[in-house]
Amino acid sequence: MVKNQEHSALTGWRRKLHDIIFEAETPAGKAFDVALLLLIVLSVLAVLIDSVPGIHIKYGKILFVAEWIFTILFSIEYILRIYTTFRPGKYIFSFYGIIDLLAILPSYLSLVFTGSHYLLVIRMLRLLRVFRVLKLARYVGASHVLAIAMKNSRHKIVVFLEVVVTMVVIMGSLMYLIEGPENGFKSIPLSIYWAIVTLTTVGYGDIAPQTIMGQALASVIMIIGYAIIAVPTGIISVEMAKAKDTPLSTQICPDCHFEYHDEDAVYCKKCGSKL
Amino acid sequence: MVKNQEHSALTGWRRKLHDIIFEAETPAGKAFDVALLLLIVLSVLAVLIDSVPGIHIKYGKILFVAEWIFTILFSIEYILRIYTTFRPGKYIFSFYGIIDLLAILPSYLSLVFTGSHYLLVIRMLRLLRVFRVLKLARYVGASHVLAIAMKNSRHKIVVFLEVVVTMVVIMGSLMYLIEGPENGFKSIPLSIYWAIVTLTTVGYGDIAPQTIMGQALASVIMIIGYAIIAVPTGIISVEMAKAKDTPLSTQICPDCHFEYHDEDAVYCKKCGSKL
Amino acid sequence: MVKNQEHSALTGWRRKLHDIIFEAETPAGKAFDVALLLLIVLSVLAVLIDSVPGIHIKYGKILFVAEWIFTILFSIEYILRIYTTFRPGKYIFSFYGIIDLLAILPSYLSLVFTGSHYLLVIRMLRLLRVFRVLKLARYVGASHVLAIAMKNSRHKIVVFLEVVVTMVVIMGSLMYLIEGPENGFKSIPLSIYWAIVTLTTVGYGDIAPQTIMGQALASVIMIIGYAIIAVPTGIISVEMAKAKDTPLSTQICPDCHFEYHDEDAVYCKKCGSKL
Amino acid sequence: MVKNQEHSALTGWRRKLHDIIFEAETPAGKAFDVALLLLIVLSVLAVLIDSVPGIHIKYGKILFVAEWIFTILFSIEYILRIYTTFRPGKYIFSFYGIIDLLAILPSYLSLVFTGSHYLLVIRMLRLLRVFRVLKLARYVGASHVLAIAMKNSRHKIVVFLEVVVTMVVIMGSLMYLIEGPENGFKSIPLSIYWAIVTLTTVGYGDIAPQTIMGQALASVIMIIGYAIIAVPTGIISVEMAKAKDTPLSTQICPDCHFEYHDEDAVYCKKCGSKL
């Protein structure tokens, strides 16, 4: 109750702004969100093509201006989000709150550190909201299932990664002893890098064993890598089979920013606020 | 009822032609379909070998003539299909109707744009009918199961691809900052390309990290790629386990071109026409 | 009954030889089988190392003599097998009968075609009997489960491969148009080869796209390849989950050469002969 | 009963030392274990960076001293472990007992064989105790599930590997015949190595087929490799689905060193000693 009163405490244009920025139920809110998604895509594309030498020489100045326009727009949006939310602290330290900040920081950082503006691609992360904004309940449900399956797999995945790391360190060191610097295995860290490239079946080929012993050990690593890829797959398949697969509401709790509510939920199941 | 009357409205040789071209129940229809499959294979092979320089010089003229013979035959077949079907509009815009058109277009296009005749390999897609034509109900059932599993997985696959794309854009940009143009990472789009090559464990090795920091980040990308390949596998395994696996009729509805009917179906379950 | 009489019709030393060669129940039969496995391993190793230039120069003559000794031994064994079996025809055209023949043929062929003696490595296939010979019922059961799962997956795998082949032909042709001979894509067949290398995530890197368009299409192929590897995995996982997993008898029916009998089976379930 | 008396037979400081070294229940025992983990990580890092030429020249002497300090500390620890355990024989030949020995041996070996001190990375294996030491029951449970799934899959994995080995030997030999030494396939063992690189989809590209026949066979190997990776995945997924997933006690039996006890276990289920 108290919370709902607090909610209605935002009045006048501040209340209106809140509904436009945070909600996508009203036409204005919907338009705002779609425009925002477009702006994000454009701003990321601008960063990408600015890094191509030919384009940088020709259009570098325009892209520089565009980047600052995007940054200023996103900065205004960020300030408005803080200003119009009920509990600024909750928003600022929520997942998307942090991303919204990270999406503007690199521009300001680039005033001090050259090149850091390329980090603006982190704006991509803002696009993860796309399914919620476009009210695609099926996709919100699907991403929830994936998130649940990943979360429930985490203990096994950590154990698996511990074994993989132990394996590549020992295998890499053995290869360093067998092949040695004269065959491209210049140090143990580099040999470990090679072992990762091999175990994951990436296989660049910039470093490759030359001796018979080395090729024999490499064969063992490859076959192990080929077989144990089955382990994470098995882990996640099993969790995926368990996870309940239902469309979810695309609403976020206005108060605690909890994300996954059932389609018929009226109150947030975490904090009791009206959705 | 009305539809069945419409069906019988096709009379005389037009009716006969319909049964030969669209059905494979009669000996003539069977022979037509098998001959068609052979022609398609031959015409695709002709395009493939024509692209080999040595063969093009020696047999280029013969292959050019052969290609036009194939094209004219397929064009006649396409016109006959339109002419003998009950509802030309349905056929023209059905999946196979579009493919049948695409399978002849490139030849005519090559009169204007050189090289476009290589697109004739799109005729391969016509071979997807092979199991239906050869009346292999088990395979039609199997492809139905796969199609169902893919269809039911689509929301999760889209979410998965969104995460993968976000990941490669951010990872690629980081690598561009770390390695830079002097190590082959000439622009962010190229670095993203490299990140895709690495995350999918393809690993050409035309671009490979040279610095220790770059190799460390590459290792992280590889291990992520190695682990998250488990996700689509888990998704599809689960859907595959759910999908019912029965042999299906190899019939297509003559009226609405719906493809998957049970073996004992007499009427199309989508439009009620007699099969 | 008739069959069992036929069985006992083999008398004297011929009967004894049969039990030594085909059975592994008696000490002599066990010793024969283990000796045979060893001989096969040695003969394959001899072929392998004979191909190494340094070893061929030094030990070529010894290995040549060894090869002929192995071949003569295996030829004698093959003749004895035919001579001591109840129904020579059944044995000759059984899976292992054909392999036993293929395991000696290349030596005789090498009298006519140089180099063909390297085909002797086909003797490896004889080692597939190893679990049965060593009476490892658990492994015979495991290989049966795998064989059943593979057999039940075959329709779906064929449909999957058809789609993969269609995809690499079309993708390869597109890459040929986009990249062209000047970037290493010298013909459509070669481009298809490249598409297979890429889709299967092998990625040699001997051919790699150079243009932006080519790299974009390659990225699509890689991501498709990365995602659809889930399909065969899903197919086989599902069949594997269905297959019953019990240890099986290591006996082969002496009469019809059927391989998979339950541990408590006394008569062959295919032909009724006593095991 | 007898065992518990034996347990209490260790008295005074020897008893205290035992509890510090082997248990992690008391503050001193916990501190000891955490310090040990840190020392292990540091000592492995020292070996890794010592192999980098630049660092070896600058800090080689310091790292040499550090290595010997670590070795002496671990040697003292090893002796104390033997001295304070109830049944030294059980400890010495237990899994971790052997690893504890292997973790100090290479230093002493390096007095005789130069370079063997790089084998000290085997100390990594000691880190496998990390979840138990840090009392993370969920992770101990997860590693137990993985171990069980691996153990139950072993028969099928062995059969699978036998088929894979047979396949790469035969395929490798065929490629040697087709491509020959002039295209980099210098011997059959090297061609088998190439076949493993290809089948496991690693694909270094240091050896790649040049002839059309070779590329065709390579395509077949790649597609087989791409499809049969489904087999180990299916095997392990199925076993993983069966394995019970519960948090386990992080206790090890003081007497028989058995590792996996239920959380509510008071006596070892293998030997009856009090935990």
PDB file of C-alpha atoms in Angstrom, chain C residues 64-167:
ATOM      1  CA  PHE C  64      58.394 -56.500 -46.686  1.00  0.00           C
ATOM      2  CA  VAL C  65      59.196 -60.028 -45.503  1.00  0.00           C
ATOM      3  CA  ALA C  66      57.138 -59.513 -42.324  1.00  0.00           C
ATOM      4  CA  GLU C  67      54.190 -58.335 -44.366  1.00  0.00           C
ATOM      5  CA  TRP C  68      54.236 -61.490 -46.485  1.00  0.00           C
ATOM      6  CA  ILE C  69      54.555 -63.692 -43.402  1.00  0.00           C
ATOM      7  CA  PHE C  70      51.494 -61.980 -41.928  1.00  0.00           C
ATOM      8  CA  THR C  71      49.624 -62.299 -45.203  1.00  0.00           C
ATOM      9  CA  ILE C  72      50.415 -66.004 -45.533  1.00  0.00           C
ATOM     10  CA  LEU C  73      49.372 -66.635 -41.925  1.00  0.00           C
ATOM     11  CA  PHE C  74      46.101 -64.760 -42.401  1.00  0.00           C
ATOM     12  CA  SER C  75      45.514 -66.567 -45.710  1.00  0.00           C
ATOM     13  CA  ILE C  76      45.938 -69.938 -44.029  1.00  0.00           C
ATOM     14  CA  GLU C  77      43.588 -68.798 -41.277  1.00  0.00           C
ATOM     15  CA  TYR C  78      41.031 -67.656 -43.852  1.00  0.00           C
ATOM     16  CA  ILE C  79      41.145 -70.984 -45.679  1.00  0.00           C
ATOM     17  CA  LEU C  80      40.853 -72.876 -42.384  1.00  0.00           C
ATOM     18  CA  ARG C  81      37.873 -70.750 -41.403  1.00  0.00           C
ATOM     19  CA  ILE C  82      36.109 -71.662 -44.638  1.00  0.00           C
ATOM     20  CA  TYR C  83      37.110 -75.280 -44.300  1.00  0.00           C
ATOM     21  CA  THR C  84      35.994 -75.722 -40.693  1.00  0.00           C
ATOM     22  CA  THR C  85      32.749 -73.753 -40.735  1.00  0.00           C
ATOM     23  CA  PHE C  86      29.437 -75.615 -41.135  1.00  0.00           C
ATOM     24  CA  ARG C  87      28.150 -73.394 -43.899  1.00  0.00           C
ATOM     25  CA  PRO C  88      31.067 -71.802 -45.768  1.00  0.00           C
ATOM     26  CA  GLY C  89      28.714 -69.620 -47.835  1.00  0.00           C
ATOM     27  CA  LYS C  90      27.240 -67.981 -44.752  1.00  0.00           C
ATOM     28  CA  TYR C  91      30.699 -67.227 -43.364  1.00  0.00           C
ATOM     29  CA  ILE C  92      32.173 -65.900 -46.617  1.00  0.00           C
ATOM     30  CA  PHE C  93      29.392 -63.356 -47.087  1.00  0.00           C
ATOM     31  CA  SER C  94      29.026 -62.411 -43.407  1.00  0.00           C
ATOM     32  CA  PHE C  95      30.376 -59.016 -42.280  1.00  0.00           C
ATOM     33  CA  TYR C  96      33.523 -60.474 -40.717  1.00  0.00           C
ATOM     34  CA  GLY C  97      33.964 -62.972 -43.555  1.00  0.00           C
ATOM     35  CA  ILE C  98      34.260 -60.128 -46.044  1.00  0.00           C
ATOM     36  CA  ILE C  99      36.634 -58.222 -43.766  1.00  0.00           C
ATOM     37  CA  ASP C 100      38.801 -61.332 -43.326  1.00  0.00           C
ATOM     38  CA  LEU C 101      39.122 -61.519 -47.097  1.00  0.00           C
ATOM     39  CA  LEU C 102      39.782 -57.784 -47.534  1.00  0.00           C
ATOM     40  CA  ALA C 103      42.524 -58.111 -44.919  1.00  0.00           C
ATOM     41  CA  ILE C 104      44.639 -60.325 -47.190  1.00  0.00           C
ATOM     42  CA  LEU C 105      43.696 -59.124 -50.678  1.00  0.00           C
ATOM     43  CA  PRO C 106      45.839 -55.924 -50.780  1.00  0.00           C
ATOM     44  CA  SER C 107      49.072 -57.940 -50.452  1.00  0.00           C
ATOM     45  CA  TYR C 108      48.227 -59.964 -53.537  1.00  0.00           C
ATOM     46  CA  LEU C 109      47.021 -56.843 -55.309  1.00  0.00           C
ATOM     47  CA  SER C 110      50.344 -55.133 -54.583  1.00  0.00           C
ATOM     48  CA  LEU C 111      52.009 -57.643 -56.899  1.00  0.00           C
ATOM     49  CA  VAL C 112      50.142 -55.842 -59.685  1.00  0.00           C
ATOM     50  CA  PHE C 113      49.503 -52.315 -58.356  1.00  0.00           C
ATOM     51  CA  THR C 114      52.363 -50.714 -56.429  1.00  0.00           C
ATOM     52  CA  GLY C 115      51.320 -48.985 -53.214  1.00  0.00           C
ATOM     53  CA  SER C 116      48.117 -50.908 -52.756  1.00  0.00           C
ATOM     54  CA  HIS C 117      49.679 -52.847 -49.878  1.00  0.00           C
ATOM     55  CA  TYR C 118      49.002 -49.764 -47.729  1.00  0.00           C
ATOM     56  CA  LEU C 119      45.366 -50.810 -47.899  1.00  0.00           C
ATOM     57  CA  LEU C 120      46.330 -53.584 -45.503  1.00  0.00           C
ATOM     58  CA  VAL C 121      45.413 -51.193 -42.697  1.00  0.00           C
ATOM     59  CA  ILE C 122      41.899 -52.446 -43.393  1.00  0.00           C
ATOM     60  CA  ARG C 123      43.001 -55.230 -41.038  1.00  0.00           C
ATOM     61  CA  MET C 124      42.105 -52.737 -38.298  1.00  0.00           C
ATOM     62  CA  LEU C 125      38.492 -53.668 -38.932  1.00  0.00           C
ATOM     63  CA  ARG C 126      39.259 -57.176 -37.706  1.00  0.00           C
ATOM     64  CA  LEU C 127      40.002 -55.623 -34.322  1.00  0.00           C
ATOM     65  CA  LEU C 128      36.327 -54.688 -33.981  1.00  0.00           C
ATOM     66  CA  ARG C 129      35.937 -58.266 -32.760  1.00  0.00           C
ATOM     67  CA  VAL C 130      38.203 -57.497 -29.820  1.00  0.00           C
ATOM     68  CA  PHE C 131      35.474 -57.117 -27.168  1.00  0.00           C
ATOM     69  CA  ARG C 132      33.750 -60.334 -28.205  1.00  0.00           C
ATOM     70  CA  VAL C 133      36.995 -62.277 -28.262  1.00  0.00           C
ATOM     71  CA  LEU C 134      38.010 -60.990 -24.857  1.00  0.00           C
ATOM     72  CA  LYS C 135      34.555 -61.934 -23.525  1.00  0.00           C
ATOM     73  CA  LEU C 136      33.718 -58.380 -22.420  1.00  0.00           C
ATOM     74  CA  ALA C 137      29.940 -58.649 -22.297  1.00  0.00           C
ATOM     75  CA  ARG C 138      29.495 -55.056 -21.090  1.00  0.00           C
ATOM     76  CA  TYR C 139      31.263 -53.701 -24.173  1.00  0.00           C
ATOM     77  CA  VAL C 140      29.355 -55.968 -26.526  1.00  0.00           C
ATOM     78  CA  GLY C 141      26.158 -54.635 -24.933  1.00  0.00           C
ATOM     79  CA  ALA C 142      27.397 -51.039 -25.267  1.00  0.00           C
ATOM     80  CA  SER C 143      28.251 -51.448 -28.942  1.00  0.00           C
ATOM     81  CA  HIS C 144      24.840 -52.985 -29.490  1.00  0.00           C
ATOM     82  CA  VAL C 145      23.144 -49.947 -27.915  1.00  0.00           C
ATOM     83  CA  LEU C 146      25.184 -47.606 -30.112  1.00  0.00           C
ATOM     84  CA  ALA C 147      24.389 -49.657 -33.213  1.00  0.00           C
ATOM     85  CA  ILE C 148      20.663 -49.647 -32.387  1.00  0.00           C
ATOM     86  CA  ALA C 149      20.654 -45.881 -31.754  1.00  0.00           C
ATOM     87  CA  MET C 150      22.474 -45.266 -35.036  1.00  0.00           C
ATOM     88  CA  LYS C 151      20.108 -47.552 -36.923  1.00  0.00           C
ATOM     89  CA  ASN C 152      17.005 -45.877 -35.499  1.00  0.00           C
ATOM     90  CA  SER C 153      18.418 -42.426 -36.272  1.00  0.00           C
ATOM     91  CA  ARG C 154      19.211 -43.196 -39.893  1.00  0.00           C
ATOM     92  CA  HIS C 155      16.106 -41.655 -41.487  1.00  0.00           C
ATOM     93  CA  LYS C 156      16.570 -38.379 -39.647  1.00  0.00           C
ATOM     94  CA  ILE C 157      20.322 -38.343 -40.262  1.00  0.00           C
ATOM     95  CA  VAL C 158      19.727 -38.844 -44.007  1.00  0.00           C
ATOM     96  CA  VAL C 159      17.231 -35.964 -44.083  1.00  0.00           C
ATOM     97  CA  PHE C 160      19.701 -33.841 -42.105  1.00  0.00           C
ATOM     98  CA  LEU C 161      22.558 -34.660 -44.497  1.00  0.00           C
ATOM     99  CA  GLU C 162      20.342 -33.834 -47.488  1.00  0.00           C
ATOM    100  CA  VAL C 163      19.712 -30.383 -46.035  1.00  0.00           C
ATOM    101  CA  VAL C 164      23.420 -29.930 -45.225  1.00  0.00           C
ATOM    102  CA  VAL C 165      24.454 -30.916 -48.758  1.00  0.00           C
ATOM    103  CA  THR C 166      21.878 -28.575 -50.300  1.00  0.00           C
ATOM    104  CA  MET C 167      23.128 -25.804 -48.035  1.00  0.00           C
TER     105      MET C 167
END
